[in-house]
């Protein structure tokens, strides 16, 4: 199964319509699809490092637009579609935990958790259910998703194929360290 998935992503990353596939996967992953766009982003940047920033931009924009679709599912269609998506991915417990804290800390949650490989659709649907203001949702999504995808693109751009294995195995660690540094920066600014 994993071999077929790997072969599929490599074929799509090498195809002439790869940027459309990247945008489609980035959009879908933010609202209902299980595969992260990194599966396409990583081989595409390695194949053409000069396009790293363009590809990170495509991922970011498509992910935010897909996130808005996820938000709308949570806001308007939770009982019919949103609940099914959450249950399908076995995220009900995480959803209930997040829903209660989203009211007060929605932007912070989106910025921090949106950088990590956790299912972003969980965050987008929860933000809609919690009725987080849409402008806050969009702003926090732009920040978190751009940090996530530009970080991957930058690592691949500057270090090339040798960093690929590190990213694939340690993306959670990299984004977690970055999130801790970001939180620390917010706390320092808040204390000043």
mmCIF file of C-alpha atoms in Angstrom:
data_model
loop_
_atom_site.group_PDB
_atom_site.id
_atom_site.type_symbol
_atom_site.label_atom_id
_atom_site.label_comp_id
_atom_site.label_asym_id
_atom_site.label_seq_id
_atom_site.Cartn_x
_atom_site.Cartn_y
_atom_site.Cartn_z
ATOM 1 C CA UNK A 1 0.000 0.000 0.000
ATOM 2 C CA UNK A 2 2.704 2.517 0.970
ATOM 3 C CA UNK A 3 4.731 1.573 -2.102
ATOM 4 C CA UNK A 4 1.753 2.307 -4.369
ATOM 5 C CA UNK A 5 1.130 5.612 -2.597
ATOM 6 C CA UNK A 6 4.802 6.545 -2.994
ATOM 7 C CA UNK A 7 4.748 5.594 -6.694
ATOM 8 C CA UNK A 8 1.560 7.611 -7.233
ATOM 9 C CA UNK A 9 2.959 10.738 -5.573
ATOM 10 C CA UNK A 10 6.237 10.480 -7.503
ATOM 11 C CA UNK A 11 4.298 10.129 -10.774
ATOM 12 C CA UNK A 12 2.121 13.148 -9.964
ATOM 13 C CA UNK A 13 5.126 15.197 -8.818
ATOM 14 C CA UNK A 14 6.853 14.511 -12.146
ATOM 15 C CA UNK A 15 3.806 15.100 -14.351
ATOM 16 C CA UNK A 16 3.275 18.222 -16.460
ATOM 17 C CA UNK A 17 0.205 19.096 -14.407
ATOM 18 C CA UNK A 18 1.977 18.604 -11.081
ATOM 19 C CA UNK A 19 1.233 22.120 -9.801
ATOM 20 C CA UNK A 20 -2.481 21.515 -10.336
ATOM 21 C CA UNK A 21 -2.178 18.251 -8.392
ATOM 22 C CA UNK A 22 -0.259 20.077 -5.648
ATOM 23 C CA UNK A 23 -2.948 22.750 -5.403
ATOM 24 C CA UNK A 24 -5.727 20.146 -5.431
ATOM 25 C CA UNK A 25 -4.162 18.003 -2.708
ATOM 26 C CA UNK A 26 -3.370 21.106 -0.605
ATOM 27 C CA UNK A 27 -6.976 22.292 -0.920
ATOM 28 C CA UNK A 28 -8.529 18.896 -0.206
ATOM 29 C CA UNK A 29 -6.238 18.082 2.743
ATOM 30 C CA UNK A 30 -7.465 21.174 4.570
ATOM 31 C CA UNK A 31 -11.068 20.087 4.565
ATOM 32 C CA UNK A 32 -11.512 16.333 3.993
ATOM 33 C CA UNK A 33 -8.598 14.499 2.275
ATOM 34 C CA UNK A 34 -6.181 12.320 4.311
ATOM 35 C CA UNK A 35 -2.897 12.885 2.436
ATOM 36 C CA UNK A 36 -0.683 15.877 3.263
ATOM 37 C CA UNK A 37 0.589 18.024 0.379
ATOM 38 C CA UNK A 38 4.169 17.353 1.537
ATOM 39 C CA UNK A 39 3.945 14.069 -0.371
ATOM 40 C CA UNK A 40 3.998 16.131 -3.569
ATOM 41 C CA UNK A 41 5.821 19.235 -2.357
ATOM 42 C CA UNK A 42 8.991 17.405 -1.299
ATOM 43 C CA UNK A 43 9.723 15.588 -4.585
ATOM 44 C CA UNK A 44 8.644 18.619 -6.631
ATOM 45 C CA UNK A 45 11.072 20.948 -4.839
ATOM 46 C CA UNK A 46 13.864 18.387 -5.067
ATOM 47 C CA UNK A 47 13.210 18.061 -8.810
ATOM 48 C CA UNK A 48 13.253 21.851 -9.297
ATOM 49 C CA UNK A 49 14.749 23.750 -6.371
ATOM 50 C CA UNK A 50 14.371 27.081 -8.196
ATOM 51 C CA UNK A 51 10.594 26.635 -7.960
ATOM 52 C CA UNK A 52 10.635 26.072 -4.173
ATOM 53 C CA UNK A 53 9.037 29.423 -3.269
ATOM 54 C CA UNK A 54 6.412 29.190 -6.010
ATOM 55 C CA UNK A 55 5.469 25.684 -4.871
ATOM 56 C CA UNK A 56 5.298 26.754 -1.207
ATOM 57 C CA UNK A 57 3.034 29.633 -2.258
ATOM 58 C CA UNK A 58 0.746 27.271 -4.179
ATOM 59 C CA UNK A 59 0.540 24.969 -1.134
ATOM 60 C CA UNK A 60 -0.170 27.874 1.197
ATOM 61 C CA UNK A 61 -2.868 29.545 -0.891
ATOM 62 C CA UNK A 62 -4.632 26.301 -1.804
ATOM 63 C CA UNK A 63 -4.453 25.119 1.810
ATOM 64 C CA UNK A 64 -5.984 28.364 3.120
ATOM 65 C CA UNK A 65 -8.781 28.240 0.524
ATOM 66 C CA UNK A 66 -9.362 24.580 1.384
ATOM 67 C CA UNK A 67 -9.312 25.587 5.041
ATOM 68 C CA UNK A 68 -12.108 28.067 4.337
ATOM 69 C CA UNK A 69 -14.102 25.168 2.835
ATOM 70 C CA UNK A 70 -13.431 23.169 6.019
ATOM 71 C CA UNK A 71 -14.469 26.174 8.113
ATOM 72 C CA UNK A 72 -17.736 26.413 6.136
ATOM 73 C CA UNK A 73 -18.340 22.687 6.672
ATOM 74 C CA UNK A 74 -17.992 23.250 10.413
ATOM 75 C CA UNK A 75 -19.995 26.468 10.445
ATOM 76 C CA UNK A 76 -22.909 25.456 8.231
ATOM 77 C CA UNK A 77 -22.759 21.698 7.666
ATOM 78 C CA UNK A 78 -21.365 20.148 10.820
ATOM 79 C CA UNK A 79 -24.337 17.895 11.513
ATOM 80 C CA UNK A 80 -24.479 16.556 7.934
ATOM 81 C CA UNK A 81 -20.857 16.512 6.694
ATOM 82 C CA UNK A 82 -18.515 17.777 9.420
ATOM 83 C CA UNK A 83 -19.399 15.157 12.019
ATOM 84 C CA UNK A 84 -18.933 12.413 9.398
ATOM 85 C CA UNK A 85 -15.434 13.730 8.459
ATOM 86 C CA UNK A 86 -14.386 13.940 12.122
ATOM 87 C CA UNK A 87 -15.696 10.431 12.865
ATOM 88 C CA UNK A 88 -14.239 8.955 9.662
ATOM 89 C CA UNK A 89 -10.733 9.982 10.754
ATOM 90 C CA UNK A 90 -11.368 8.913 14.368
ATOM 91 C CA UNK A 91 -10.823 12.467 15.629
ATOM 92 C CA UNK A 92 -13.921 12.809 17.814
ATOM 93 C CA UNK A 93 -12.013 12.995 21.113
ATOM 94 C CA UNK A 94 -9.551 15.562 19.765
ATOM 95 C CA UNK A 95 -12.414 17.531 18.237
ATOM 96 C CA UNK A 96 -14.276 17.805 21.532
ATOM 97 C CA UNK A 97 -11.120 18.966 23.330
ATOM 98 C CA UNK A 98 -10.367 21.579 20.684
ATOM 99 C CA UNK A 99 -13.909 22.885 20.369
ATOM 100 C CA UNK A 100 -13.984 24.164 23.929
ATOM 101 C CA UNK A 101 -10.634 25.940 23.761
ATOM 102 C CA UNK A 102 -11.216 27.415 20.291
ATOM 103 C CA UNK A 103 -13.614 30.018 21.612
ATOM 104 C CA UNK A 104 -10.861 31.719 23.615
ATOM 105 C CA UNK A 105 -7.655 30.648 21.873
ATOM 106 C CA UNK A 106 -8.713 29.914 18.283
ATOM 107 C CA UNK A 107 -6.091 32.040 16.518
ATOM 108 C CA UNK A 108 -3.268 30.744 18.689
ATOM 109 C CA UNK A 109 -4.363 27.139 18.193
ATOM 110 C CA UNK A 110 -4.532 27.595 14.432
ATOM 111 C CA UNK A 111 -1.111 29.239 14.246
ATOM 112 C CA UNK A 112 0.637 26.657 16.396
ATOM 113 C CA UNK A 113 -1.142 23.440 15.393
ATOM 114 C CA UNK A 114 -1.536 24.506 11.766
ATOM 115 C CA UNK A 115 2.247 24.238 11.356
ATOM 116 C CA UNK A 116 2.312 20.634 12.507
ATOM 117 C CA UNK A 117 1.392 17.522 10.560
ATOM 118 C CA UNK A 118 -1.773 16.947 12.617
ATOM 119 C CA UNK A 119 -4.879 16.796 10.433
ATOM 120 C CA UNK A 120 -5.533 20.412 9.486
ATOM 121 C CA UNK A 121 -9.123 19.516 8.601
ATOM 122 C CA UNK A 122 -9.705 18.952 12.339
ATOM 123 C CA UNK A 123 -8.711 22.566 12.990
ATOM 124 C CA UNK A 124 -10.676 24.065 10.104
ATOM 125 C CA UNK A 125 -13.920 22.252 10.903
ATOM 126 C CA UNK A 126 -13.526 23.004 14.622
ATOM 127 C CA UNK A 127 -12.964 26.709 13.900
ATOM 128 C CA UNK A 128 -16.226 26.777 11.954
ATOM 129 C CA UNK A 129 -18.170 24.960 14.660
ATOM 130 C CA UNK A 130 -16.750 27.343 17.290
ATOM 131 C CA UNK A 131 -17.765 30.294 15.071
ATOM 132 C CA UNK A 132 -14.268 31.759 15.208
ATOM 133 C CA UNK A 133 -14.450 35.046 13.283
ATOM 134 C CA UNK A 134 -13.678 34.274 9.634
ATOM 135 C CA UNK A 135 -11.068 37.058 9.328
ATOM 136 C CA UNK A 136 -9.223 35.647 12.379
ATOM 137 C CA UNK A 137 -9.382 32.173 10.855
ATOM 138 C CA UNK A 138 -8.005 33.350 7.505
ATOM 139 C CA UNK A 139 -5.202 35.408 9.096
ATOM 140 C CA UNK A 140 -4.096 32.609 11.425
ATOM 141 C CA UNK A 141 -4.297 30.078 8.585
ATOM 142 C CA UNK A 142 -2.115 32.208 6.320
ATOM 143 C CA UNK A 143 0.500 32.512 9.072
ATOM 144 C CA UNK A 144 0.548 28.839 10.070
ATOM 145 C CA UNK A 145 0.347 27.296 6.629
ATOM 146 C CA UNK A 146 2.938 29.620 5.111
ATOM 147 C CA UNK A 147 5.349 28.849 7.956
ATOM 148 C CA UNK A 148 4.749 25.141 7.454
ATOM 149 C CA UNK A 149 5.215 25.013 3.687
ATOM 150 C CA UNK A 150 7.924 27.656 3.389
ATOM 151 C CA UNK A 151 9.934 25.900 6.092
ATOM 152 C CA UNK A 152 9.829 22.634 4.134
ATOM 153 C CA UNK A 153 10.636 24.455 0.880
ATOM 154 C CA UNK A 154 13.519 26.366 2.494
ATOM 155 C CA UNK A 155 15.077 23.238 3.949
ATOM 156 C CA UNK A 156 14.890 21.513 0.580
ATOM 157 C CA UNK A 157 16.071 24.592 -1.308
ATOM 158 C CA UNK A 158 19.158 25.110 0.832
ATOM 159 C CA UNK A 159 20.044 21.501 1.661
ATOM 160 C CA UNK A 160 18.591 19.523 -1.269
ATOM 161 C CA UNK A 161 18.071 15.757 -1.324
ATOM 162 C CA UNK A 162 20.127 15.009 1.842
ATOM 163 C CA UNK A 163 17.539 16.822 3.978
ATOM 164 C CA UNK A 164 14.627 14.873 2.444
ATOM 165 C CA UNK A 165 14.892 11.883 4.784
ATOM 166 C CA UNK A 166 15.149 14.214 7.759
ATOM 167 C CA UNK A 167 12.007 16.102 6.718
ATOM 168 C CA UNK A 168 10.052 12.935 6.032
ATOM 169 C CA UNK A 169 10.967 11.409 9.402
ATOM 170 C CA UNK A 170 11.253 14.485 11.591
ATOM 171 C CA UNK A 171 8.785 17.073 10.240
ATOM 172 C CA UNK A 172 6.830 16.963 13.492
ATOM 173 C CA UNK A 173 10.011 17.702 15.464
ATOM 174 C CA UNK A 174 11.039 20.572 13.177
ATOM 175 C CA UNK A 175 7.629 22.246 13.276
ATOM 176 C CA UNK A 176 7.294 21.664 17.031
ATOM 177 C CA UNK A 177 10.638 23.336 17.736
ATOM 178 C CA UNK A 178 9.610 26.231 15.502
ATOM 179 C CA UNK A 179 6.237 26.498 17.289
ATOM 180 C CA UNK A 180 7.961 26.604 20.699
ATOM 181 C CA UNK A 181 10.255 29.374 19.439
ATOM 182 C CA UNK A 182 7.249 31.257 18.063
ATOM 183 C CA UNK A 183 5.343 30.956 21.349
ATOM 184 C CA UNK A 184 8.436 32.097 23.223
ATOM 185 C CA UNK A 185 8.631 35.140 20.974
ATOM 186 C CA UNK A 186 4.955 35.971 21.615
ATOM 187 C CA UNK A 187 5.484 35.649 25.366
ATOM 188 C CA UNK A 188 8.544 37.901 25.323
ATOM 189 C CA UNK A 189 6.675 40.552 23.324
ATOM 190 C CA UNK A 190 3.672 40.273 25.646
ATOM 191 C CA UNK A 191 5.860 40.680 28.743
ATOM 192 C CA UNK A 192 7.577 43.779 27.363
#
